[in-house]
PDB file of C-alpha atoms and ligand atoms in Angstrom:
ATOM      1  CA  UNK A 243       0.000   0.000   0.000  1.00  0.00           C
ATOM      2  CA  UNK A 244       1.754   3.407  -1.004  1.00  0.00           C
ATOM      3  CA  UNK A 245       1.340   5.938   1.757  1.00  0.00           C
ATOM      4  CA  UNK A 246       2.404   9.704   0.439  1.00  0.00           C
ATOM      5  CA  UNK A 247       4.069  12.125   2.888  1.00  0.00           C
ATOM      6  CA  UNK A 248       0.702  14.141   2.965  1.00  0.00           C
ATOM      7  CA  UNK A 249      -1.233  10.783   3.753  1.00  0.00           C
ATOM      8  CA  UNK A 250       1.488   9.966   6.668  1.00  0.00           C
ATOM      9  CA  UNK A 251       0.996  13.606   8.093  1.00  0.00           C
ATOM     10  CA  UNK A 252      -2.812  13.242   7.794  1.00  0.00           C
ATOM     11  CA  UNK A 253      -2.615   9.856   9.315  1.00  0.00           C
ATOM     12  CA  UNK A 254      -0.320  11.077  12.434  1.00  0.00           C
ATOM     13  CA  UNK A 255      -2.619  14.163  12.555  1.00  0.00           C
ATOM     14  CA  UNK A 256      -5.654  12.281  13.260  1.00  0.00           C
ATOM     15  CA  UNK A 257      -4.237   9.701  15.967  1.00  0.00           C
ATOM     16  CA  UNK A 258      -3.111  12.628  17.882  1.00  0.00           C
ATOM     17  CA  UNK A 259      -6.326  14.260  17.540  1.00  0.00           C
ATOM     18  CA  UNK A 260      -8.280  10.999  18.360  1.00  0.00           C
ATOM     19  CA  UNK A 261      -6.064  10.669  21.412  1.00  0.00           C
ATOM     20  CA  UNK A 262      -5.885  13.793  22.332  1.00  0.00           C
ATOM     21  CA  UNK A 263      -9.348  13.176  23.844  1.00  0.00           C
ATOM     22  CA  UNK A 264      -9.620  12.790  27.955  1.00  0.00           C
ATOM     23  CA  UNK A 265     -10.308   8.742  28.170  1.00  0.00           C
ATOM     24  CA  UNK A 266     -11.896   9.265  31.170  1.00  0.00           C
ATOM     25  CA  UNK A 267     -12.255  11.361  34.090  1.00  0.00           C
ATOM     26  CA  UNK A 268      -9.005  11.030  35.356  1.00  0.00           C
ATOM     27  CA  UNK A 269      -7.122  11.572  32.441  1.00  0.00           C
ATOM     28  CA  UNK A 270      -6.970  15.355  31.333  1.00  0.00           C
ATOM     29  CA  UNK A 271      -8.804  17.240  27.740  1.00  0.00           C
ATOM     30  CA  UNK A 272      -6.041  16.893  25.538  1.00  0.00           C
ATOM     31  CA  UNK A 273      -7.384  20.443  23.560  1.00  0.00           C
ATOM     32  CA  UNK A 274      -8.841  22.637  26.571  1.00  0.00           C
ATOM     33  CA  UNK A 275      -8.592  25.428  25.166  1.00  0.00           C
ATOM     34  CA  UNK A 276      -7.817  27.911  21.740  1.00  0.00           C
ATOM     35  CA  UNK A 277      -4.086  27.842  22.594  1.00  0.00           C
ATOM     36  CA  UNK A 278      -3.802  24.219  22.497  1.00  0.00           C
ATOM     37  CA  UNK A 279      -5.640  23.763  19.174  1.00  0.00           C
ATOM     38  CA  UNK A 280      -3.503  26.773  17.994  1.00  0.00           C
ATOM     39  CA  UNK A 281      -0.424  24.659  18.826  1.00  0.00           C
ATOM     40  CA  UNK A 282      -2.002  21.266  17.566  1.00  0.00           C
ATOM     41  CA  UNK A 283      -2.574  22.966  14.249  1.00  0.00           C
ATOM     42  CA  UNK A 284       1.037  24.726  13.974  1.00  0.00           C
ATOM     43  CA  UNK A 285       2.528  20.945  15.167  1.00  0.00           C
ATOM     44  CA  UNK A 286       0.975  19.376  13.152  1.00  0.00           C
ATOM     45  CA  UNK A 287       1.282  21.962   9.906  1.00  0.00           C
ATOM     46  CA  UNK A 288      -2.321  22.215   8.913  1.00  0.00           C
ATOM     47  CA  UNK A 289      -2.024  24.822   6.127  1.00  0.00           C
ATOM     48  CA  UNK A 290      -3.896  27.597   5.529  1.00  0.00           C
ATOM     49  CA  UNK A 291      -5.698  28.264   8.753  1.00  0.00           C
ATOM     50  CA  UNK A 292      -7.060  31.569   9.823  1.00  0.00           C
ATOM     51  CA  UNK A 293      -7.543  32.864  13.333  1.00  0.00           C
ATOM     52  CA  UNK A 294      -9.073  30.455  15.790  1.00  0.00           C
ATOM     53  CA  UNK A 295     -11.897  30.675  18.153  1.00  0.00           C
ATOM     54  CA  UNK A 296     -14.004  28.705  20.316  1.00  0.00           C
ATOM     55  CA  UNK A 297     -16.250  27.773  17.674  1.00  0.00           C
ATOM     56  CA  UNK A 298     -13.501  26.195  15.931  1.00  0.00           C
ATOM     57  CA  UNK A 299     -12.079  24.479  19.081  1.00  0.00           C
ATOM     58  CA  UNK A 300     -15.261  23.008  19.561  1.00  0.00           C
ATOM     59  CA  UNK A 301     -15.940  21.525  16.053  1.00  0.00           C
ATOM     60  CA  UNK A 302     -12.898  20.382  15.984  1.00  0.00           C
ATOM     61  CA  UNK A 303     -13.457  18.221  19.254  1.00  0.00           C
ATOM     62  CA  UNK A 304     -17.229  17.215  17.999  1.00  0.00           C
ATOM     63  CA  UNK A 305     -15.495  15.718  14.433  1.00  0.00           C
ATOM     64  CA  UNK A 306     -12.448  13.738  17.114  1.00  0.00           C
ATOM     65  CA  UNK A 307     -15.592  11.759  18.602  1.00  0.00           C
ATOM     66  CA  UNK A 308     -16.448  10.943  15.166  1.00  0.00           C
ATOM     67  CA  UNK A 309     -12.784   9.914  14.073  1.00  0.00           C
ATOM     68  CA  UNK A 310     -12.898   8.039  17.200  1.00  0.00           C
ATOM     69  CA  UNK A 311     -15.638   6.145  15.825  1.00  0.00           C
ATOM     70  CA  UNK A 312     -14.197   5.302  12.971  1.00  0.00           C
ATOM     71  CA  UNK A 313     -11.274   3.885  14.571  1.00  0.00           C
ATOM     72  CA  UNK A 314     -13.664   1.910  16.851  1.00  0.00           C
ATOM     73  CA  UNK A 315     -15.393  -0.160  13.474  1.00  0.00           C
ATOM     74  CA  UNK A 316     -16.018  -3.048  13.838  1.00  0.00           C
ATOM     75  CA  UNK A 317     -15.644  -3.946   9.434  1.00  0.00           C
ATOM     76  CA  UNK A 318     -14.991  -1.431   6.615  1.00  0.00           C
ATOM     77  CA  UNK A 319     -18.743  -1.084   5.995  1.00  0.00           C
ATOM     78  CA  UNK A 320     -19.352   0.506   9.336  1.00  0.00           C
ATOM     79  CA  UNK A 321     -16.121   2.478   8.751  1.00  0.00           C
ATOM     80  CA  UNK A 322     -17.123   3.668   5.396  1.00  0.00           C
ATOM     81  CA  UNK A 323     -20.348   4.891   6.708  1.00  0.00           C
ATOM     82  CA  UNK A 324     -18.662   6.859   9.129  1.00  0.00           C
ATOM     83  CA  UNK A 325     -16.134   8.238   6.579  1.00  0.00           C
ATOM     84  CA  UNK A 326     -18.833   9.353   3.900  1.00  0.00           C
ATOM     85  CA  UNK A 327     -20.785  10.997   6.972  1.00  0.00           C
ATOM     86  CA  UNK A 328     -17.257  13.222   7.924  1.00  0.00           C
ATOM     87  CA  UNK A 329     -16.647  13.992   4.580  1.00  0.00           C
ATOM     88  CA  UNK A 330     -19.799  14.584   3.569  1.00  0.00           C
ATOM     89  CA  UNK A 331     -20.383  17.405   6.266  1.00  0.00           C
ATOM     90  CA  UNK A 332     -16.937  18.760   5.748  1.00  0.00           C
ATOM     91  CA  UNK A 333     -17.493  19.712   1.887  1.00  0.00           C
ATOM     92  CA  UNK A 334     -14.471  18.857  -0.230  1.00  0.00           C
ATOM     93  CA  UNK A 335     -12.717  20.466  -3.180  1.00  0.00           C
ATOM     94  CA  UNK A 336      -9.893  18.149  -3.963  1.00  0.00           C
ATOM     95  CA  UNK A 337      -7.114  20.163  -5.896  1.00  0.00           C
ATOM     96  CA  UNK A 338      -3.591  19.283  -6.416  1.00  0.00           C
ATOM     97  CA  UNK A 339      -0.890  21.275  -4.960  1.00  0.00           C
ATOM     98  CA  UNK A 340       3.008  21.284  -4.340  1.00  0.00           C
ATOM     99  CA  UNK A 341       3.158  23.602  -1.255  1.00  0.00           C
ATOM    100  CA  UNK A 342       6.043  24.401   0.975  1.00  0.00           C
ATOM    101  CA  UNK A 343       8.130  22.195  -1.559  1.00  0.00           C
ATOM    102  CA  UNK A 344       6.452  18.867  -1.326  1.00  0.00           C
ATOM    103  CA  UNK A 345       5.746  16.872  -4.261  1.00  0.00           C
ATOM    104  CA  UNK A 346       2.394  16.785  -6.122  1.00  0.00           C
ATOM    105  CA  UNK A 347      -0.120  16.000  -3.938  1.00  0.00           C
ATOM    106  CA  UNK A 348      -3.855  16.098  -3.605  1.00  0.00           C
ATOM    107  CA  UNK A 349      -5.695  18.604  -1.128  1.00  0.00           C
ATOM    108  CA  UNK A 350      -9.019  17.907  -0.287  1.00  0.00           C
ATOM    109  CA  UNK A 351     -10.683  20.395   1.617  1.00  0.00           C
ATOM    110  CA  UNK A 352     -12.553  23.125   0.770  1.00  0.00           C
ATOM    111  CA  UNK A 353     -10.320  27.009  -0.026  1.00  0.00           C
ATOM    112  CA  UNK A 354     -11.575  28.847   3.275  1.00  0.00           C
ATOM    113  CA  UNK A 355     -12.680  26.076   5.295  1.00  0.00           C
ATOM    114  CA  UNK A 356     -12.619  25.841   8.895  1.00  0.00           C
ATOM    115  CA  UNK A 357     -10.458  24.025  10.903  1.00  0.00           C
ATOM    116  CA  UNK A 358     -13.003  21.155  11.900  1.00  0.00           C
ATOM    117  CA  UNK A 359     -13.988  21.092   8.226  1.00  0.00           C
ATOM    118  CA  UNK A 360     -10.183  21.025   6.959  1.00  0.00           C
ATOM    119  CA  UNK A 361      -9.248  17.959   9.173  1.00  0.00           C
ATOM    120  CA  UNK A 362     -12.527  16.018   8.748  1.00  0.00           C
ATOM    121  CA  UNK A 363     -11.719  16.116   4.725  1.00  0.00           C
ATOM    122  CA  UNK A 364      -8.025  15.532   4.630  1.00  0.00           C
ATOM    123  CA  UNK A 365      -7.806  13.272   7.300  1.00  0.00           C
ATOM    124  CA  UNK A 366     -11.201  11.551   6.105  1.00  0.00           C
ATOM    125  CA  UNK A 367     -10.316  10.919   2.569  1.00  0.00           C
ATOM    126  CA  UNK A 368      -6.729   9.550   3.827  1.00  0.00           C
ATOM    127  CA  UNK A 369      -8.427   7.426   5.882  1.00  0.00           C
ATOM    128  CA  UNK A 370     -10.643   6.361   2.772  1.00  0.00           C
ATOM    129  CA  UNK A 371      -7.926   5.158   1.038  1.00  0.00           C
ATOM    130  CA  UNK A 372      -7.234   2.217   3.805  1.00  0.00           C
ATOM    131  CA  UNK A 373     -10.936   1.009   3.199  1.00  0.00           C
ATOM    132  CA  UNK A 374     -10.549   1.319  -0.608  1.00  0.00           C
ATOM    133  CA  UNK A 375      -7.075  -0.628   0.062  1.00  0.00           C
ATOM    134  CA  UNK A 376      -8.433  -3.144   1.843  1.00  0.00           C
ATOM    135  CA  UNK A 377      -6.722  -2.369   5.121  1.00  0.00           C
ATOM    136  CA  UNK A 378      -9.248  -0.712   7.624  1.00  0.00           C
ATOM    137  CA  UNK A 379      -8.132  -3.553   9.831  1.00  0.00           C
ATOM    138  CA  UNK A 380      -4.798  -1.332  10.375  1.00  0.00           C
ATOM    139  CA  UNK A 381      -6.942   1.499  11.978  1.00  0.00           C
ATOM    140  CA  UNK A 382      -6.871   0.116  15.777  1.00  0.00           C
ATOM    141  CA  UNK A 383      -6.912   1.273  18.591  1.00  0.00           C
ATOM    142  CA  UNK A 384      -4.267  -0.462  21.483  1.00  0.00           C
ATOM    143  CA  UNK A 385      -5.355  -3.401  23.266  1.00  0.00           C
ATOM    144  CA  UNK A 386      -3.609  -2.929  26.362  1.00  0.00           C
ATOM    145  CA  UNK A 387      -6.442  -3.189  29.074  1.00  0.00           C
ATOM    146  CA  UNK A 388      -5.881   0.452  30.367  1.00  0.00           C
ATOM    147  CA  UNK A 389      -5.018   2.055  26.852  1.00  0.00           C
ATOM    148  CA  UNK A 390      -7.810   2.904  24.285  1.00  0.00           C
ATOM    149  CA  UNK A 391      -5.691   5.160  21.952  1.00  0.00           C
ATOM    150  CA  UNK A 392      -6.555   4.976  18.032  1.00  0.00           C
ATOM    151  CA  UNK A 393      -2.982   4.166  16.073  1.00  0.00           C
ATOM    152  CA  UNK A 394      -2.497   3.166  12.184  1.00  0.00           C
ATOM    153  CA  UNK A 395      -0.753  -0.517  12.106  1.00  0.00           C
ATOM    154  CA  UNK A 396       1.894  -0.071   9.250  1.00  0.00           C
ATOM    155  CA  UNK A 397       3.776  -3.206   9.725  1.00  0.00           C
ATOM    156  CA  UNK A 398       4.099  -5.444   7.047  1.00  0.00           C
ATOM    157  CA  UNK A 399       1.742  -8.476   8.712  1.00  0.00           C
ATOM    158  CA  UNK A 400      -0.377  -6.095  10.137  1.00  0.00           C
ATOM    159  CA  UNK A 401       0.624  -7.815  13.606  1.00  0.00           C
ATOM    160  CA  UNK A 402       0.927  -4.843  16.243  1.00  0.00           C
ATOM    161  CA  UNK A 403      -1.182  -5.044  19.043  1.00  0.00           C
ATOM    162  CA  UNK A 404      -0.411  -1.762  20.936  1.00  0.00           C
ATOM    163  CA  UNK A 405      -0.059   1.749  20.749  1.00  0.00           C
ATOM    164  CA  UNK A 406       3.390   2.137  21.136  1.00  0.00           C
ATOM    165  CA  UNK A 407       5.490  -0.682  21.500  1.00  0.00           C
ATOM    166  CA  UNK A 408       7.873   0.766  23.945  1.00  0.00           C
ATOM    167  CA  UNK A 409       5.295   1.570  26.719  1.00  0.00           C
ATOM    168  CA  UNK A 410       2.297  -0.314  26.299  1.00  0.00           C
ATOM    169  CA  UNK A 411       3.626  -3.316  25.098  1.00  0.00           C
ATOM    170  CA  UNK A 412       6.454  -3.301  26.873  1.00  0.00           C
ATOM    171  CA  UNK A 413       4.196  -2.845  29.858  1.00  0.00           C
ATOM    172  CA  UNK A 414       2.111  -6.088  28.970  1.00  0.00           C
ATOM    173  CA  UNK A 415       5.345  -8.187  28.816  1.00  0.00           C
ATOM    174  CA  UNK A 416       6.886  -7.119  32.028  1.00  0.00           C
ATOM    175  CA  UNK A 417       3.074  -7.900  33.535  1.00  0.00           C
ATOM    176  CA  UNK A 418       3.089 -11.658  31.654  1.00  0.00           C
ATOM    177  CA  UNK A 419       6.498 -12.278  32.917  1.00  0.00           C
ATOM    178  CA  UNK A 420       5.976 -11.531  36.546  1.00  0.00           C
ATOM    179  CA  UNK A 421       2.255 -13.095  36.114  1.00  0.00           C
ATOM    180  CA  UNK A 422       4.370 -16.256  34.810  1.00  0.00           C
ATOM    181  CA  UNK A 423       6.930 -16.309  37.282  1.00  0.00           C
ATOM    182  CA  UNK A 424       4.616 -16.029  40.369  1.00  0.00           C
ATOM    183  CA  UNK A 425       2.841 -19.035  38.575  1.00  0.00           C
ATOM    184  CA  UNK A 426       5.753 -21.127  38.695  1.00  0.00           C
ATOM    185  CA  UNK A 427       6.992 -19.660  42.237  1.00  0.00           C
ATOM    186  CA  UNK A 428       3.396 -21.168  42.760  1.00  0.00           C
TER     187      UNK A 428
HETATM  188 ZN1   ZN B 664      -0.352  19.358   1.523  1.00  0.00          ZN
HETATM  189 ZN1   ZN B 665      -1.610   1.845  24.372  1.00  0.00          ZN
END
């Protein structure tokens, strides 16, 4: 599956958003406030953004419940459904471009669109492209018992499990290993 450096920044753009949502009560908003959605959008180089505001701050977190979703699906049809919806609302106007130097590549949303409306098109449609592919099985989230965060499974069998391998499933080994070597202790 060929994955474009505008896909792979729209991919890592909406895992961040997705888990930049509080998973519960004890864990904190990830976007409280303008600055921090100012900040995810300048990380993350989301061009041609105008000045934010609270509207925008909460659209944006109203279209990260429904990329949560997707990454929730149980099968590609449910997935697609959710996809179409995002895009759908977000109006698109796909366009090719070589901004800041990159190579030809396809914009999707809309000249002038929000935020919200920016990141539900562009991260949408490169989501899209794993259903058409074949491959919404790679959008997962983690399956460590404490850890629900959304990531994009890019290795070659399709095999990982976790989030990131070098906390949660590290994490999981270290609790197998003691959980086997109190069995045998027995
Ligand atoms: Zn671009
Ligand atoms: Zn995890």
């Amino acid at each position: 599956m060929l994955i474009t450096h505008d896909t792979r920044c729209a991919l890592d753009t909406v895992v961040d958003l997705v888990n930049s949502a509080p998973e519960d009560d004890t864990t904190p908003e990830g976007l409280p406030d303008v600055a921090a959605l100012k900040e995810f959008v300048r990380q993350h180089e989301v061009s041609e953004v105008g000045a934010l505001t609270e509207f925008d701050l909460t659209a944006v977190r109203r279209i990260r419940g429904r990329f949560a979703a997707v990454f929730a699906a149980p099968d590609a049809r449910a997935a697609a459904t959710l996809i179409n919806e995002l895009i759908a609302a977000a109006g698109t106007t796909p366009r090719l471009t070589d901004h800041d130097g990159y190579d030809w590549h396809v914009h999707y949303f809309a000249p002038g669109a929000s935020v919200a409306d920016h990141l539900a098109a562009d991260c949408g449609m490169a989501l899209a492209f794993f259903v058409v592919a074949g491959e919404q099985e790679r959008l997962r989230r983690c399956e460590a018992p404490d850890c629900r965060h959304a990531f994009v499974d890019l290795s070659r069998n399709r095999s990982r499990r976790y989030c990131d391998s070098r906390t949660c499933g590290n994490r999981l080994h270290v609790a197998a290993y003691r959980a086997r070597r109190k069995e045998a202790a027995g």
